[in-house]
Structures are given as C-alpha cells and as structure tokens.
Short mmCIF file of C-alpha atoms in Angstrom, two decimals:
data_model
loop_
_atom_site.label_atom_id
_atom_site.label_comp_id
_atom_site.label_asym_id
_atom_site.label_seq_id
_atom_site.Cartn_x
_atom_site.Cartn_y
_atom_site.Cartn_z
CA ALA A 20 -5.52 9.27 -14.20
CA GLN A 21 -5.93 5.65 -13.35
CA SER A 22 -8.07 4.25 -10.57
CA VAL A 23 -9.25 0.90 -9.29
CA THR A 24 -12.45 0.04 -7.44
CA GLN A 25 -12.88 -3.22 -5.61
CA LEU A 26 -16.55 -3.36 -4.91
CA ASP A 27 -16.43 -5.61 -1.87
CA SER A 28 -14.14 -5.08 1.08
CA HIS A 29 -14.98 -8.55 2.42
CA VAL A 30 -16.32 -11.67 0.73
CA SER A 31 -17.21 -14.83 2.60
CA VAL A 32 -17.81 -18.17 0.86
CA SER A 33 -18.12 -21.78 1.91
CA GLU A 34 -15.42 -24.25 0.97
CA GLY A 35 -16.19 -25.84 -2.39
CA THR A 36 -18.40 -22.97 -3.63
CA PRO A 37 -17.48 -20.46 -6.35
CA VAL A 38 -15.50 -17.30 -5.68
CA LEU A 39 -16.15 -13.95 -7.35
CA LEU A 40 -14.06 -10.90 -6.46
CA ARG A 41 -15.02 -7.80 -8.38
CA CYS A 42 -12.74 -5.15 -9.83
CA ASN A 43 -13.49 -2.13 -11.99
CA TYR A 44 -10.89 0.23 -13.33
CA SER A 45 -10.44 3.46 -15.20
CA SER A 46 -7.48 4.22 -17.42
CA SER A 47 -6.66 6.68 -20.17
CA TYR A 48 -4.55 4.14 -22.02
CA SER A 49 -4.78 0.47 -22.82
CA PRO A 50 -4.11 -0.85 -19.34
CA SER A 51 -2.31 -3.80 -17.93
CA LEU A 52 -4.30 -5.41 -15.13
CA PHE A 53 -3.17 -7.69 -12.33
CA TRP A 54 -4.49 -9.62 -9.39
CA TYR A 55 -2.20 -10.13 -6.41
CA VAL A 56 -2.84 -12.20 -3.29
CA GLN A 57 -1.49 -11.46 0.17
CA HIS A 58 -1.60 -13.93 3.03
CA PRO A 59 -1.41 -12.45 6.56
CA ASN A 60 1.86 -10.63 7.24
CA LYS A 61 3.32 -11.78 3.93
CA GLY A 62 4.37 -10.10 0.73
CA LEU A 63 2.23 -10.05 -2.38
CA GLN A 64 2.17 -12.86 -4.90
CA LEU A 65 1.01 -12.46 -8.48
CA LEU A 66 -2.06 -14.56 -9.32
CA LEU A 67 -2.49 -13.50 -12.92
CA LYS A 68 -2.09 -10.59 -15.32
CA TYR A 69 -3.67 -9.18 -18.46
CA THR A 70 -1.39 -7.37 -20.88
CA SER A 71 -3.47 -7.00 -24.09
CA ALA A 72 -3.37 -10.63 -25.20
CA ALA A 73 -6.22 -13.09 -24.49
CA THR A 74 -9.06 -11.50 -22.55
CA LEU A 75 -9.60 -14.60 -20.41
CA VAL A 76 -6.54 -15.01 -18.26
CA LYS A 77 -5.74 -18.11 -16.25
CA GLY A 78 -3.59 -17.86 -13.18
CA ILE A 79 -2.20 -19.97 -10.41
CA ASN A 80 -4.25 -22.04 -7.94
CA GLY A 81 -7.23 -22.33 -10.28
CA PHE A 82 -8.02 -18.62 -10.46
CA GLU A 83 -8.96 -16.84 -13.66
CA ALA A 84 -10.10 -13.37 -14.68
CA GLU A 85 -11.77 -11.91 -17.72
CA PHE A 86 -10.92 -8.50 -19.13
CA LYS A 87 -14.11 -6.76 -20.32
CA LYS A 88 -13.26 -3.44 -21.90
CA SER A 89 -16.89 -2.41 -22.44
CA GLU A 90 -17.56 -2.87 -18.72
CA THR A 91 -14.10 -1.71 -17.58
CA SER A 92 -14.00 -4.78 -15.38
CA PHE A 93 -11.49 -7.46 -14.47
CA HIS A 94 -13.30 -9.76 -12.04
CA LEU A 95 -11.46 -12.65 -10.41
CA THR A 96 -13.16 -16.05 -10.22
CA LYS A 97 -12.51 -19.57 -9.03
CA PRO A 98 -14.96 -22.46 -9.45
CA SER A 99 -14.39 -24.02 -6.04
CA ALA A 100 -12.93 -22.28 -2.99
CA HIS A 101 -10.33 -23.95 -0.81
CA MET A 102 -9.52 -23.07 2.78
CA SER A 103 -6.04 -21.99 1.68
CA ASP A 104 -7.59 -19.29 -0.53
CA ALA A 105 -8.44 -17.19 2.53
CA ALA A 106 -6.35 -14.04 2.06
CA GLU A 107 -6.42 -10.43 0.89
CA TYR A 108 -6.72 -9.88 -2.87
CA PHE A 109 -5.63 -6.74 -4.68
CA CYS A 110 -6.59 -5.63 -8.16
CA VAL A 111 -3.97 -3.44 -9.85
CA VAL A 112 -4.05 -1.29 -12.98
CA SER A 113 -1.05 0.05 -14.79
CA ASP A 114 -0.87 2.35 -17.77
CA ARG A 115 1.42 0.75 -20.34
CA GLY A 116 2.75 -1.63 -17.74
CA TYR A 117 5.19 0.72 -16.08
CA GLY A 118 5.72 -0.09 -12.42
CA GLN A 119 5.74 3.56 -11.49
CA ASN A 120 2.16 3.67 -12.66
CA PHE A 121 0.86 0.77 -10.64
CA VAL A 122 -2.35 1.71 -8.85
CA PHE A 123 -3.63 -0.72 -6.24
CA GLY A 124 -7.22 -1.20 -5.28
CA PRO A 125 -8.13 -1.15 -1.58
CA GLY A 126 -8.28 -4.93 -1.43
CA THR A 127 -10.92 -7.59 -0.80
CA ARG A 128 -10.57 -9.92 2.12
CA LEU A 129 -11.73 -13.42 1.25
CA SER A 130 -12.91 -15.69 4.06
CA VAL A 131 -13.54 -19.38 3.38
CA LEU A 132 -15.86 -21.16 5.78
CA PRO A 133 -15.62 -24.92 6.38
CA SER B 30 16.63 -17.02 -10.06
CA GLN B 31 15.83 -13.66 -8.52
CA THR B 32 15.09 -13.12 -4.86
CA ILE B 33 14.22 -10.09 -2.79
CA HIS B 34 15.02 -9.69 0.89
CA GLN B 35 13.73 -7.27 3.47
CA TRP B 36 14.77 -6.76 7.06
CA PRO B 37 13.89 -6.59 9.74
CA ALA B 38 10.66 -8.56 9.54
CA THR B 39 9.13 -6.73 12.50
CA LEU B 40 10.11 -3.57 14.33
CA VAL B 41 8.72 -1.69 17.31
CA GLN B 42 10.08 1.83 17.68
CA PRO B 43 9.16 4.80 19.92
CA VAL B 44 7.94 8.08 18.49
CA GLY B 45 10.85 10.34 17.61
CA SER B 46 13.35 7.55 17.03
CA PRO B 47 15.14 7.00 13.69
CA LEU B 48 14.29 4.30 11.18
CA SER B 49 16.21 2.28 8.65
CA LEU B 50 14.64 -0.50 6.61
CA GLU B 51 16.68 -2.35 4.05
CA CYS B 52 15.78 -4.17 0.87
CA THR B 53 18.12 -6.09 -1.41
CA VAL B 54 17.55 -7.91 -4.66
CA GLU B 55 19.63 -10.81 -5.95
CA GLY B 56 19.90 -12.39 -9.36
CA THR B 57 19.23 -9.38 -11.57
CA SER B 58 20.92 -6.12 -12.55
CA ASN B 59 19.61 -2.57 -12.74
CA PRO B 60 16.13 -3.33 -11.44
CA ASN B 61 13.52 -0.67 -10.77
CA LEU B 62 12.93 -0.61 -7.01
CA TYR B 63 9.87 0.46 -5.05
CA TRP B 64 8.80 1.13 -1.47
CA TYR B 65 5.13 0.76 -0.59
CA ARG B 66 3.29 1.27 2.68
CA GLN B 67 0.16 -0.61 3.61
CA ALA B 68 -1.84 0.87 6.47
CA ALA B 69 -4.25 -1.36 8.36
CA GLY B 70 -7.28 -2.24 6.22
CA ARG B 71 -6.09 -0.21 3.27
CA GLY B 72 -4.43 -0.83 -0.06
CA LEU B 73 -0.84 -0.18 -0.96
CA GLN B 74 0.48 3.33 -1.31
CA LEU B 75 3.60 3.89 -3.40
CA LEU B 76 6.11 5.90 -1.39
CA PHE B 77 9.27 5.92 -3.51
CA TYR B 78 10.65 4.38 -6.64
CA SER B 79 14.10 4.26 -8.16
CA VAL B 80 15.24 3.52 -11.70
CA GLY B 81 18.95 3.61 -10.89
CA ILE B 82 21.65 4.27 -8.30
CA GLY B 83 21.07 7.61 -6.63
CA GLN B 84 17.82 8.20 -8.53
CA ILE B 85 14.85 8.47 -6.19
CA SER B 86 11.35 9.68 -6.96
CA SER B 87 8.90 10.44 -4.18
CA GLU B 88 5.22 9.96 -4.72
CA VAL B 89 3.84 11.61 -1.60
CA PRO B 90 5.16 14.20 0.84
CA GLN B 91 6.00 12.54 4.11
CA ASN B 92 8.30 11.99 7.01
CA LEU B 93 10.30 9.33 5.20
CA SER B 94 13.18 9.30 2.75
CA ALA B 95 14.76 6.66 0.52
CA SER B 96 18.22 6.02 -0.83
CA ARG B 97 19.78 3.64 -3.31
CA PRO B 98 23.49 3.40 -2.53
CA GLN B 99 24.04 0.32 -4.68
CA ASP B 100 22.35 -1.12 -7.73
CA ARG B 101 20.36 -3.73 -5.83
CA GLN B 102 19.99 -2.06 -2.45
CA PHE B 103 17.12 0.21 -1.44
CA ILE B 104 16.86 1.82 1.99
CA LEU B 105 13.90 3.51 3.64
CA SER B 106 14.73 5.95 6.44
CA SER B 107 13.34 8.45 8.84
CA LYS B 108 15.07 10.80 11.26
CA LYS B 109 12.11 10.97 13.65
CA LEU B 110 9.25 8.51 13.51
CA LEU B 111 5.62 9.57 13.91
CA LEU B 112 2.74 7.42 15.12
CA SER B 113 1.27 7.66 11.62
CA ASP B 114 4.34 5.90 10.22
CA SER B 115 3.08 2.59 11.59
CA GLY B 116 2.21 0.07 8.93
CA PHE B 117 3.42 -2.76 6.76
CA TYR B 118 6.25 -1.74 4.43
CA LEU B 119 6.83 -3.63 1.24
CA CYS B 120 9.74 -3.44 -1.12
CA ALA B 121 9.28 -4.51 -4.73
CA TRP B 122 11.29 -4.70 -7.92
CA ASP B 123 10.69 -5.10 -11.61
CA TYR B 124 12.74 -5.14 -14.76
CA ALA B 125 13.64 -1.91 -16.46
CA SER B 126 10.88 -0.70 -18.77
CA GLY B 127 10.08 -2.82 -21.75
CA ARG B 128 10.99 -6.23 -20.45
CA SER B 129 8.34 -7.08 -17.90
CA ASP B 130 5.43 -5.39 -16.26
CA GLU B 131 5.07 -7.59 -13.21
CA GLN B 132 6.33 -6.43 -9.83
CA TYR B 133 7.97 -8.84 -7.42
CA PHE B 134 7.42 -8.21 -3.74
CA GLY B 135 9.51 -8.84 -0.68
CA PRO B 136 8.12 -10.38 2.53
CA GLY B 137 7.52 -7.00 4.16
CA THR B 138 8.40 -5.28 7.43
CA ARG B 139 5.76 -4.70 10.11
CA LEU B 140 6.56 -1.36 11.80
CA THR B 141 4.79 -0.34 14.98
CA VAL B 142 5.49 3.13 16.33
CA THR B 143 4.59 3.47 20.01
#
C-alpha cells in the first residue's frame, strides 16, 4: 500500500528566504509523485510532478523538487519565498500514475512573513 | 482547452436534508472523474471515482452516493445529511489510463451542515 508523510503541518518563513517542505512516501511500485498547491477556498493546482524521468523536477512559480529513491523523499524547495506562496501544499503519490491510486499527504500550510 | 466546473460554490444545509453537488467537464471525452472530500485541517480523501457512464466505485463507506448520468457529468448526492458531512468537496478529472497521470481539480464546494 502507498502512503505519504508530510513531516511539517505548518512552516513559516520570511519573505525572500528559502522554502523547504518535506515529503516522504512509501510505494510498492515505481511511483509517480506530485506536489499540488491550494490557496484558501480554491481548488488544487499542480506545481510539479515526477514520473520516472529526471530526478530533479522544476515546476511553476520557481518551485522544484528532487526525487531521492534511497531516502524515499520528494521534498519541495524554492530559493526565495514570495508573499503569494502562502497556501496549503499537498504531496501526492500514485502507483503507476493511475488516478484511482492517488494518495494525498495531510498537507503543509506555508506562511510567509513580511 | 479543458475546464471543470463545480456548483454551488458554497452551501449551508440543515441536518437531515438532501444534497446534490454537480461537476461538469468541458473540452475532453471519456474522462475519469473523481470526488474528494477535504475536512478541516486534513488532506483529501477520495470518495468516488468513475471510469465511464454509470460506472461508479466507492472508496469508503459513507452517507453519500455518486452518479454519472452523462460522459462529462458527475453528481454527488445524499438523502439525509449528517453533521460529519461538512467539508470542502472537490471534483477532479484525468485522462483515461495511459495518457496522463495528472489530475485536474475544480474550484470546490464548501458544504456546511448545521
């Protein structure tokens, strides 16, 4: 069975400083991994995805994530936080990429302080 | 381009009343369709998914039901709402297996049961 752990329920950073949101997963197969962002009372938007190509994945809005199989991790980073990055972030794992197998992490709320 | 619609955006209903939430997708054919629920401070829980008209799979036992009367229409229903049905309901779609493994989310419906 698949599972996702997001190690921090809340992360707070100052504007202009780096962002690190942690995600660890377990999967019986070669997984697909995703990061989604959700602004308050909005739907989810895909930031980036890993589907067995390059292990360093670049996404929208300056975010990137690195797939590390040995550590079963897929941490999300951004060099410099912007106020508009304040939102909820979800890490998702999927066996073989099938939507029915999407498993969402509990989410990390990112606060950006001026 | 493809778009996904959900309505209503917000809903306040008394306990014991019926529920009908609607989701429609435009710009694609034969999508997989999904209903998720997001309780306050928690991740997304898959409620139902559908790979075709009249084909519904339920992930968890609950007070809700789903139907797919048309290819691009997905309806979430209840005959009698419970307080525990409160939450943020998200509809999503993706391409049939093999073409894409990204899910596309609607804007969501905020349901409050009083």
